[in-house]
Coordinates of N, CA and C and ligand atoms in Angstrom, one line a residue:
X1 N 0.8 -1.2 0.0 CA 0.0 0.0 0.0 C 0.9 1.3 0.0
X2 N 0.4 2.4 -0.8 CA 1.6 3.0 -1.2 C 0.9 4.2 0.2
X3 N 2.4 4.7 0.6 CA 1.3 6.0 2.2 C 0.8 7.0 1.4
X4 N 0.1 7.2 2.5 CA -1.4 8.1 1.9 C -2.0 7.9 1.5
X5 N -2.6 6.7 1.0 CA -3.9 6.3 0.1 C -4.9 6.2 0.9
X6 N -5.9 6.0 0.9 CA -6.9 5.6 1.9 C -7.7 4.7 1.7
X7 N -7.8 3.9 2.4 CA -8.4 2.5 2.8 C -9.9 2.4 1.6
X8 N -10.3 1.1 1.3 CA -11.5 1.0 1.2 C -12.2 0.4 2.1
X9 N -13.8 1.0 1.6 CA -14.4 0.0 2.3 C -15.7 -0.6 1.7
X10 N -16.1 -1.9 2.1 CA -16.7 -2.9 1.7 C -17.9 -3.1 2.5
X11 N -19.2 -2.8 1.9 CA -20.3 -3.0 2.7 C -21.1 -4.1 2.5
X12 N -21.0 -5.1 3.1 CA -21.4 -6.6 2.8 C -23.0 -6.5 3.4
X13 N -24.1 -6.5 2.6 CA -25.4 -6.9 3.0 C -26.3 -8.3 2.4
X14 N -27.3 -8.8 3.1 CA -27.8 -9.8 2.3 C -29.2 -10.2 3.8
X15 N -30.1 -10.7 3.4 CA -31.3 -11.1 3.8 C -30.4 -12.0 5.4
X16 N -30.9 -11.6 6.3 CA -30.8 -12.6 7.1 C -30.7 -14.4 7.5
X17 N -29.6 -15.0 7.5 CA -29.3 -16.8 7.1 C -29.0 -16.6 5.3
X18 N -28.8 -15.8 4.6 CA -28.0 -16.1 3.8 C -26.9 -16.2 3.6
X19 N -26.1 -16.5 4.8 CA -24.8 -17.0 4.8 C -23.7 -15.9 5.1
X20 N -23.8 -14.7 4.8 CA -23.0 -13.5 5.2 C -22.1 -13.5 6.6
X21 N -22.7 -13.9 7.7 CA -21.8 -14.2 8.6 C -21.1 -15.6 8.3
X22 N -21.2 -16.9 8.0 CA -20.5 -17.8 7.8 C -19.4 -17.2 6.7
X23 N -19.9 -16.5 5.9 CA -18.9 -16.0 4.3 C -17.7 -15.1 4.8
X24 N -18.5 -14.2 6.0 CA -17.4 -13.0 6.7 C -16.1 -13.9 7.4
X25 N -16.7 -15.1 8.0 CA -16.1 -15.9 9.0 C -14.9 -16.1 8.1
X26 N -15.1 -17.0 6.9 CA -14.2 -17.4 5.9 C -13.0 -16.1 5.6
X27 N -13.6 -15.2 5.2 CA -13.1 -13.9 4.9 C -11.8 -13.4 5.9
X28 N -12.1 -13.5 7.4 CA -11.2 -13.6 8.2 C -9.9 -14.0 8.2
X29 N -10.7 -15.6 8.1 CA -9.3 -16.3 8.2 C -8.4 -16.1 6.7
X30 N -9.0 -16.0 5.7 CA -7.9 -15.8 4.1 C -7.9 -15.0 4.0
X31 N -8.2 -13.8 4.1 CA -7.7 -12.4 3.4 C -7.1 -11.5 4.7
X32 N -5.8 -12.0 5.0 CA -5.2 -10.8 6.5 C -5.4 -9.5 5.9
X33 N -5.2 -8.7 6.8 CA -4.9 -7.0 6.6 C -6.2 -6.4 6.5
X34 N -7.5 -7.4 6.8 CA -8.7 -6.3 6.7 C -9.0 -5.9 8.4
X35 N -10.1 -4.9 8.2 CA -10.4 -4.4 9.5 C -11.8 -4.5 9.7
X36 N -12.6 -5.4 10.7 CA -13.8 -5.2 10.5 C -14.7 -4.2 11.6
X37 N -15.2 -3.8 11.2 CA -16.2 -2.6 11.8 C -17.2 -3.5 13.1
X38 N -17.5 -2.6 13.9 CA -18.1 -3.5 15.2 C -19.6 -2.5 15.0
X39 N -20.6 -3.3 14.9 CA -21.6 -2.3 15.2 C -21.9 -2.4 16.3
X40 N -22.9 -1.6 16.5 CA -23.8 -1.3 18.0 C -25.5 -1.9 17.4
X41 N -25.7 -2.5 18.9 CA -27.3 -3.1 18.4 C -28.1 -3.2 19.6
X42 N -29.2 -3.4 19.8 CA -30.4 -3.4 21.0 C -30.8 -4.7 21.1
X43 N -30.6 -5.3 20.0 CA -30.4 -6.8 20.5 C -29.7 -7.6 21.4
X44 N -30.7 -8.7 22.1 CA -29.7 -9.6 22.6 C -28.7 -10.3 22.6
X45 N -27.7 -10.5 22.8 CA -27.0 -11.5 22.5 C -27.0 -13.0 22.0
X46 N -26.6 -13.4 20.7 CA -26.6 -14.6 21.2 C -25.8 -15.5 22.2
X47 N -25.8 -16.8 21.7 CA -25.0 -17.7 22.8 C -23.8 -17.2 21.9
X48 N -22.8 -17.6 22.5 CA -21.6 -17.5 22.3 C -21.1 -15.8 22.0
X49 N -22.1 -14.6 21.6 CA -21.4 -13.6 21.0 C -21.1 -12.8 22.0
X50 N -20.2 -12.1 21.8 CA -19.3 -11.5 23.1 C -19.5 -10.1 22.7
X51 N -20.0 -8.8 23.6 CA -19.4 -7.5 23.9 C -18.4 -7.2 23.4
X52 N -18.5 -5.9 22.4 CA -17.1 -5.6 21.9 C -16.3 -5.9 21.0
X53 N -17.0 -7.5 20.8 CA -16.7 -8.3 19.6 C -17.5 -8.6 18.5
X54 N -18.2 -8.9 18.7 CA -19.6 -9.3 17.7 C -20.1 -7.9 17.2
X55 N -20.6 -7.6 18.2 CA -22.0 -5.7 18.5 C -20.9 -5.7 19.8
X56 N -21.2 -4.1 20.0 CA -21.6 -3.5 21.0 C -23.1 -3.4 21.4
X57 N -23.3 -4.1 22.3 CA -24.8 -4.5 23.1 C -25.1 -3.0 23.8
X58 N -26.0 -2.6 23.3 CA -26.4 -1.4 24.5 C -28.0 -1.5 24.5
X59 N -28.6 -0.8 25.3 CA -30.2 -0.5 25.8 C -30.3 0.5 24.7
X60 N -31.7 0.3 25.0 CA -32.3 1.6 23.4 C -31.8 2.9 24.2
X61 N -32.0 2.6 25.4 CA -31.6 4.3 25.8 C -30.2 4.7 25.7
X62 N -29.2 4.1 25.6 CA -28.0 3.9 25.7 C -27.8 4.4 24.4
X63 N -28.2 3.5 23.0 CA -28.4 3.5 22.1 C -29.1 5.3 21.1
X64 N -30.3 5.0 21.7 CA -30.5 6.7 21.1 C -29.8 8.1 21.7
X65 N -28.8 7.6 22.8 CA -28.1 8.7 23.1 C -27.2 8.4 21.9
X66 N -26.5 7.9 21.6 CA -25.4 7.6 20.6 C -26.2 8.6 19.0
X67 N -27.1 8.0 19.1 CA -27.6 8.8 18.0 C -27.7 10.2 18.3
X68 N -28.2 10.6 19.6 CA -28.3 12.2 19.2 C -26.9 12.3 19.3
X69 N -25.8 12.3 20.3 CA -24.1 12.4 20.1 C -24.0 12.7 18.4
X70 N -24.8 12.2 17.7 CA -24.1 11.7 16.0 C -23.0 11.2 15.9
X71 N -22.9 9.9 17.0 CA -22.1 9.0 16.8 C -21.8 8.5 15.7
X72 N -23.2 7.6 14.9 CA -23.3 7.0 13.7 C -23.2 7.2 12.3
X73 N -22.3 6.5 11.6 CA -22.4 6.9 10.2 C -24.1 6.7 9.6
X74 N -24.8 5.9 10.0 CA -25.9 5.6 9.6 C -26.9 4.4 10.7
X75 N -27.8 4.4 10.9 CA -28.6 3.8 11.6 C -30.0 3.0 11.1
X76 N -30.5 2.1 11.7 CA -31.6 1.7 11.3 C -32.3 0.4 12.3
X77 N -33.7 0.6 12.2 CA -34.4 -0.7 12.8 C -34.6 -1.7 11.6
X78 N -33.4 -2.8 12.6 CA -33.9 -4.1 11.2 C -34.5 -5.2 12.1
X79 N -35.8 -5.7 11.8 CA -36.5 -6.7 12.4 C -36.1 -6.5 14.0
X80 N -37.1 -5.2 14.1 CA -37.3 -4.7 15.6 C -36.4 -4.2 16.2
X81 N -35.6 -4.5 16.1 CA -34.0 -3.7 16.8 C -33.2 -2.6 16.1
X82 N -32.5 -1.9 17.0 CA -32.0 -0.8 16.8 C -30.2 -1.5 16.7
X83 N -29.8 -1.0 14.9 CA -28.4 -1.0 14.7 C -27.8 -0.1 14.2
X84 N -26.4 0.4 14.2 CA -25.8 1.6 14.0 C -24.3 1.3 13.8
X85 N -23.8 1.9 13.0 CA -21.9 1.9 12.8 C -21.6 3.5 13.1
X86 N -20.5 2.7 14.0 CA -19.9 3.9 14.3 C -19.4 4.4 13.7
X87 N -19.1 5.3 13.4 CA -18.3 6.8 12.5 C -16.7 7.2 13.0
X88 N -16.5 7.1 13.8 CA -15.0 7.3 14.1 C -14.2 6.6 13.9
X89 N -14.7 4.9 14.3 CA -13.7 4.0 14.1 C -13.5 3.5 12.0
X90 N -14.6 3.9 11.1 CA -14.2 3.6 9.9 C -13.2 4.8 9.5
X91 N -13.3 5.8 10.2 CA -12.3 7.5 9.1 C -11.2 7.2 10.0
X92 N -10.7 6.3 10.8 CA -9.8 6.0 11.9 C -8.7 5.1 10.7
X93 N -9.6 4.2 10.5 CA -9.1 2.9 9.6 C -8.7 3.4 8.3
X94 N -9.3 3.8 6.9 CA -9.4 4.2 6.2 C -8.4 5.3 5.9
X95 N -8.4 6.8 6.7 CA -7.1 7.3 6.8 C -5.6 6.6 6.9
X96 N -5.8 5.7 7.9 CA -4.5 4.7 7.9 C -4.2 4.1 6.8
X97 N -4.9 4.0 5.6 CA -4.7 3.6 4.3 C -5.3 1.4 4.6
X98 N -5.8 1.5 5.9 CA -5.8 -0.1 5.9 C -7.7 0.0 5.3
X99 N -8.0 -1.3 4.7 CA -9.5 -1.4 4.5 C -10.1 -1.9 5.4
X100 N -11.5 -1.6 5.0 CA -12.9 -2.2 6.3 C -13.6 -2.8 5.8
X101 N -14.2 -3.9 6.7 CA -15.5 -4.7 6.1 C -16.4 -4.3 6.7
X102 N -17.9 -4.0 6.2 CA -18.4 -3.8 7.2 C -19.9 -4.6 6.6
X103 N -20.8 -4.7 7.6 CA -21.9 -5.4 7.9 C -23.0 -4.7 8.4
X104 N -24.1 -4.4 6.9 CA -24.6 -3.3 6.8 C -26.1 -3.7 6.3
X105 N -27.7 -3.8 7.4 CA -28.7 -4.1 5.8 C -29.0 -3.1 4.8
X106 N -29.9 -3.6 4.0 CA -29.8 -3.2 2.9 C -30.5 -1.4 2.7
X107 N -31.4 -1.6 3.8 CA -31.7 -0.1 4.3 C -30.8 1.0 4.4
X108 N -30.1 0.0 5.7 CA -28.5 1.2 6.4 C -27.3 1.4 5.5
X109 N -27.7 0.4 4.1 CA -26.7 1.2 3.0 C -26.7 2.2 2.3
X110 N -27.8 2.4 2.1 CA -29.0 3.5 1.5 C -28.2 4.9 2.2
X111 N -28.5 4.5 3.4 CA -28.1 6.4 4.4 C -26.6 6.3 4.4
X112 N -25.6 4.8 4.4 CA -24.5 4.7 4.3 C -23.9 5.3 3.6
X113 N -24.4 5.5 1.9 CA -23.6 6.0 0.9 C -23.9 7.4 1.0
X114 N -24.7 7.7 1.9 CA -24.7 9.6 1.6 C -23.4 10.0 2.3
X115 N -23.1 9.2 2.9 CA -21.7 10.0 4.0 C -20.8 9.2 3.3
X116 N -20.2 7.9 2.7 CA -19.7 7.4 2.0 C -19.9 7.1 0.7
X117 N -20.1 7.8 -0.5 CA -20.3 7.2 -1.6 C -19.3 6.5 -2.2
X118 N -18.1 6.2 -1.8 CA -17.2 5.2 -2.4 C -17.4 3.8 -2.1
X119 N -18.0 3.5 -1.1 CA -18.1 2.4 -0.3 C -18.0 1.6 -1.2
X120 N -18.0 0.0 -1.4 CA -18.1 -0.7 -2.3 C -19.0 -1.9 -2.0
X121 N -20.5 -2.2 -2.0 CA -21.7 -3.2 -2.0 C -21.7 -4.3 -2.6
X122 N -21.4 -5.3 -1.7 CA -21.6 -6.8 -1.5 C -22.6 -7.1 -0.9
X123 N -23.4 -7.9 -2.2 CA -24.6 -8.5 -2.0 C -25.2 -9.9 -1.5
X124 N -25.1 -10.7 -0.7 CA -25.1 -11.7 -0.6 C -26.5 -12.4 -0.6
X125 N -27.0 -13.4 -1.4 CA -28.4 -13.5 -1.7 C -28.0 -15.1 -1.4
X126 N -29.5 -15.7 -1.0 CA -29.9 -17.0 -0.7 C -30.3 -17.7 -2.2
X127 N -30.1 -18.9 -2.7 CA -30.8 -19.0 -3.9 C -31.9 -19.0 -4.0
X128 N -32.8 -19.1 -3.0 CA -34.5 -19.0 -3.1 C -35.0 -19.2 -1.6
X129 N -36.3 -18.8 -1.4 CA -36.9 -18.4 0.0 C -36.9 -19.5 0.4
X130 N -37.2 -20.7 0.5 CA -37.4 -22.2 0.7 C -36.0 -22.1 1.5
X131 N -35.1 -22.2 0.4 CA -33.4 -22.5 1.3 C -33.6 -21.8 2.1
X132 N -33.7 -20.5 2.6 CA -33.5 -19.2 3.5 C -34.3 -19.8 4.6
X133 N -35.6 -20.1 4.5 CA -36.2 -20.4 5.6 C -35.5 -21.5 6.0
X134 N -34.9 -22.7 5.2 CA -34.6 -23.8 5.8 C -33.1 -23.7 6.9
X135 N -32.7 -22.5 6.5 CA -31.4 -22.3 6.9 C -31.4 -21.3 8.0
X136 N -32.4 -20.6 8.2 CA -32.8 -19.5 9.2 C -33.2 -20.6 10.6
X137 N -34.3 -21.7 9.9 CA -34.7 -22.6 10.9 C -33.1 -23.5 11.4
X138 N -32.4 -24.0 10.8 CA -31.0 -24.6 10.9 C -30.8 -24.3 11.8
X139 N -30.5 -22.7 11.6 CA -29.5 -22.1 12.7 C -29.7 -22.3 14.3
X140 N -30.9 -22.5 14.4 CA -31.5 -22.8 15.9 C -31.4 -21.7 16.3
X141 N -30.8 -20.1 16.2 CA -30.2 -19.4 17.1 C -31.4 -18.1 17.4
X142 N -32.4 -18.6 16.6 CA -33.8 -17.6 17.1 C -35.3 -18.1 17.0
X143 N -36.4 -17.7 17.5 CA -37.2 -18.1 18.0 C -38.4 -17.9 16.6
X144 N -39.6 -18.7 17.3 CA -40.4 -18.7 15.7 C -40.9 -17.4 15.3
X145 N -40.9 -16.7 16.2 CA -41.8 -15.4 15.8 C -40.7 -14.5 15.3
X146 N -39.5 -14.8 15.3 CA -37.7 -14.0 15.2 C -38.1 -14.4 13.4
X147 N -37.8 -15.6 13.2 CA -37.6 -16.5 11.9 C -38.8 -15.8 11.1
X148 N -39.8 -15.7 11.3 CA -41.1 -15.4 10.5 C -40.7 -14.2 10.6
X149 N -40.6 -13.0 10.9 CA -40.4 -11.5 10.8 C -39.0 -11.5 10.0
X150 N -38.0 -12.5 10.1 CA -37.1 -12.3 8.8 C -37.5 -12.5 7.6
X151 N -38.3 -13.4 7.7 CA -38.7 -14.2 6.4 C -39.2 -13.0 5.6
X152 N -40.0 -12.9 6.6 CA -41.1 -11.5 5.7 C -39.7 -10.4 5.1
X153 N -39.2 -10.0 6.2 CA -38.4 -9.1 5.6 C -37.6 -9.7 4.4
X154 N -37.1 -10.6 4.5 CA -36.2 -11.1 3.3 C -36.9 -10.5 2.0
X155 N -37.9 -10.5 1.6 CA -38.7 -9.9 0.4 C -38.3 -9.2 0.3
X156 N -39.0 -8.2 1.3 CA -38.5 -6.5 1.1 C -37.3 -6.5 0.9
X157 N -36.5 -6.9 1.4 CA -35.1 -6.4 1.6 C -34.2 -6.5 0.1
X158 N -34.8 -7.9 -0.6 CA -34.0 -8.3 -1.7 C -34.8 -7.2 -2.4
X159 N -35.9 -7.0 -2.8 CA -36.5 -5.9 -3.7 C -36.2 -4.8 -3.7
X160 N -35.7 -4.1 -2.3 CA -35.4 -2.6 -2.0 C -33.6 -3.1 -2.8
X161 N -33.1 -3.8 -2.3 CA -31.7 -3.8 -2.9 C -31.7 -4.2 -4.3
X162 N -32.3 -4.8 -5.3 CA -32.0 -4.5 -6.8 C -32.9 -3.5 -7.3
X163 N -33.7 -3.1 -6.8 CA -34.5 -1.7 -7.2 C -33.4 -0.5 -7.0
X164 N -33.3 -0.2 -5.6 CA -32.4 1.0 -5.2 C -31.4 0.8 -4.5
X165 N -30.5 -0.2 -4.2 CA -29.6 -0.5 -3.7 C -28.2 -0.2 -4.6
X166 N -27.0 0.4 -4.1 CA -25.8 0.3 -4.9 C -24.8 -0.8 -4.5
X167 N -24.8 -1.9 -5.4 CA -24.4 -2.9 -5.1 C -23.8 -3.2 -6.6
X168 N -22.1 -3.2 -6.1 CA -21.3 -3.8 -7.5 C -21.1 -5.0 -7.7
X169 N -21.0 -5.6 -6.4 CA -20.9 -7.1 -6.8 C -22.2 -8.2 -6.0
X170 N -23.0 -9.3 -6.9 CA -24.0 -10.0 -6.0 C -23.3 -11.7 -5.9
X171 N -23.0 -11.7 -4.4 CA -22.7 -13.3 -4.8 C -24.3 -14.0 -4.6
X172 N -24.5 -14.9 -5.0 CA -25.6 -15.8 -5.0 C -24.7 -17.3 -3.6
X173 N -25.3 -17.8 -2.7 CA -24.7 -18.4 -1.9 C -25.3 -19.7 -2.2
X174 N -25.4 -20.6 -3.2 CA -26.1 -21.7 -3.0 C -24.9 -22.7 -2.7
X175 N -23.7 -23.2 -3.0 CA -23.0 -23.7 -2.9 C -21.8 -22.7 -1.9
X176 N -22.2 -23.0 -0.5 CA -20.9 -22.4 -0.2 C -19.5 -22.5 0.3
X177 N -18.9 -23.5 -0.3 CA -17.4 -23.6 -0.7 C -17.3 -22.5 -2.1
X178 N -17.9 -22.8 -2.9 CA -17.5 -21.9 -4.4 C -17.9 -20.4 -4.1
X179 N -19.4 -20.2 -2.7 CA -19.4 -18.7 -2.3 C -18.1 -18.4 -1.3
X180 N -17.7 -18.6 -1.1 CA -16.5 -18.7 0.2 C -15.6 -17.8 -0.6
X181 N -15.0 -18.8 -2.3 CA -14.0 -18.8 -2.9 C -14.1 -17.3 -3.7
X182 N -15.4 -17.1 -4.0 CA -15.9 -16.1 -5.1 C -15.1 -14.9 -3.9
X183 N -16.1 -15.1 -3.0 CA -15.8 -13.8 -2.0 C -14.6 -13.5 -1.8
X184 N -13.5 -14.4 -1.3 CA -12.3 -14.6 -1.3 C -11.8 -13.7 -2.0
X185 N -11.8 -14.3 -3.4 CA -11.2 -13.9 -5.1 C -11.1 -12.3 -4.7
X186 N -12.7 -11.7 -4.9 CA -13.1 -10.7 -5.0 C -12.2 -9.7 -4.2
X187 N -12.4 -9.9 -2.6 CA -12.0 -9.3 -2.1 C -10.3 -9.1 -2.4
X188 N -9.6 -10.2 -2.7 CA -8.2 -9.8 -3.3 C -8.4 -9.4 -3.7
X189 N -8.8 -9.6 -5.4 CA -8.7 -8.9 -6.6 C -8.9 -7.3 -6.0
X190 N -9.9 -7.0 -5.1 CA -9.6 -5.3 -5.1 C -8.8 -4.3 -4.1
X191 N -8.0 -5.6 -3.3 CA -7.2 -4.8 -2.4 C -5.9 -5.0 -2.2
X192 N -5.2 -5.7 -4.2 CA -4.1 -5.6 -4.3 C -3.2 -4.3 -3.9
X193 N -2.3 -4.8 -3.7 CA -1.6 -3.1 -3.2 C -0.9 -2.1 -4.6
Ligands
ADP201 P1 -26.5 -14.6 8.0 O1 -25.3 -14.1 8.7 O2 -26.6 -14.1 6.6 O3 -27.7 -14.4 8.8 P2 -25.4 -17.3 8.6 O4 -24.0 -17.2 8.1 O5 -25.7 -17.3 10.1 O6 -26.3 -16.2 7.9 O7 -26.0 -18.6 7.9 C1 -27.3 -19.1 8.3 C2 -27.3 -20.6 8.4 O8 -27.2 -21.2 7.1 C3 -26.2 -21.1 9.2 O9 -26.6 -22.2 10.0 C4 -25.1 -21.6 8.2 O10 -24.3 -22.6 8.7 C5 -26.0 -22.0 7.1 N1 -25.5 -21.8 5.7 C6 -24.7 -20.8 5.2 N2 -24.4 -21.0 3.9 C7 -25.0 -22.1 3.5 C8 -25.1 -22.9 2.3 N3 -24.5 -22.4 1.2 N4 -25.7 -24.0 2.3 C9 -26.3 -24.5 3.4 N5 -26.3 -23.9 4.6 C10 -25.7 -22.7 4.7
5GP202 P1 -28.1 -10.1 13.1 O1 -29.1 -9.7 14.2 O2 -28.5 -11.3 12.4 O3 -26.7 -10.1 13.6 O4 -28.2 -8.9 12.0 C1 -29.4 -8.6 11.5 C2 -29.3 -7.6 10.4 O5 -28.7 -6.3 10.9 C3 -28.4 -8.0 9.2 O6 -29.1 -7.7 8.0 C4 -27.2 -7.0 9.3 O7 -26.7 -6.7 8.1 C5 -27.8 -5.8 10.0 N1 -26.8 -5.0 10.6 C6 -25.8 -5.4 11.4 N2 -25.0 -4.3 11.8 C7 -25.7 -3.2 11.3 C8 -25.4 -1.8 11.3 O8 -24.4 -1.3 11.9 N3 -26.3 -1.0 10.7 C9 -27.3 -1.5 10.0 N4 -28.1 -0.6 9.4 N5 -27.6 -2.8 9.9 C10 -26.8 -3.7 10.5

């Protein structure tokens, strides 16, 4: 990386259980030198996800203070909860010339690009609703009435994002060893130095 350049960054969205966190996981471990972005959310925890690491877990009150602060690059309620990325820590990164991943719905990319319009939109789609439900239920990690309010959203969500969404690249996840690889590729291919 030549100094002074500034970092990209990479806004990965896709319907909830279409694989994006398992694809990010991959992402991790093969492509060193990225930086990933921590949001803040009003959601629960799951099992295993840790404070600080996963989200920053706070109370809606906690939470809407951040927003008036104008903490956030952008904000939004996705399936009842309040999420938000912070703003300091991506112009932190990016000035240092290193890149960011970040994990964004398809809503919060919308207000995302008005303060960033370089960003770069990764789409991650399920091959069809059937799989999504089958794989939302899989996951065990939410409850029936959680699973049914994604579902629903999953419509909206893929509609608002090929209607009005800025998104350069869509992976399709049906096979994911070859989505793993795509994603992989991608991300090299655009953060050769
Ligand atoms: P998201 O982060 O998009 O909500 P996850 O990565 O949690 O989705 O994936 C949802 C569930 O689907 C997980 O149990 C995961 O192991 C599984 N999964 C992910 N990709 C595939 C795939 N290509 N085929 C089958 N199951 C998958
Ligand atoms: P989950 O609860 O499954 O971790 O995430 C649910 C949804 O919230 C996903 O669509 C994810 O992209 C979105 N999300 C996670 N972090 C943020 C964020 O900082 N801002 C916005 N707008 N959405 C987010």
């Amino acid at each position: 990386m030549k100094a002074g350049k500034t970092g990209k960054i990479f806004v990965f969205s896709a319907p909830s259980g279409a694989g994006k966190t398992t694809i990010l996981d991959h992402l991790r471990v093969t492509v060193p030198n990225l930086v990933y972005s921590i949001s803040a959310t009003t959601r629960r925890p799951r099992a295993g996800e840790i404070d600080g690491r996963h989200y920053f877990f706070l109370s809606v009150e906690e939470f809407k203070g951040r927003i008036e602060a104008g903490d956030f690059a952008e904000w939004a309620v996705v399936h009842n909860n309040y999420y938000g990325t912070p703003r300091s820590f991506i112009d932190q990164v990016i000035q240092s010339g290193r890149h960011i991943v970040m994990d964004i719905d398809v809503f919060g990319k919308k207000q995302f690009d008005k303060v960033y319009p370089d960003a770069i939109g990764v789409l991650i789609l399920p091959p069809g609703m059937e799989e999504l439900e089958k794989r939302l239920r899989n996951r065990s990690s939410d409850d029936e009435e959680t699973i049914s309010i994604r579902l629903k959203n999953a419509v909206t969500e893929i509609e608002f994002a090929r209607s009005q969404g800025k998104y350069e690249y869509t992976i399709v996840n049906d096979d994911l060893e070859r989505a793993k690889r795509e994603t992989e590729e991608l991300i090299r291919s655009l953060t050769v130095a």
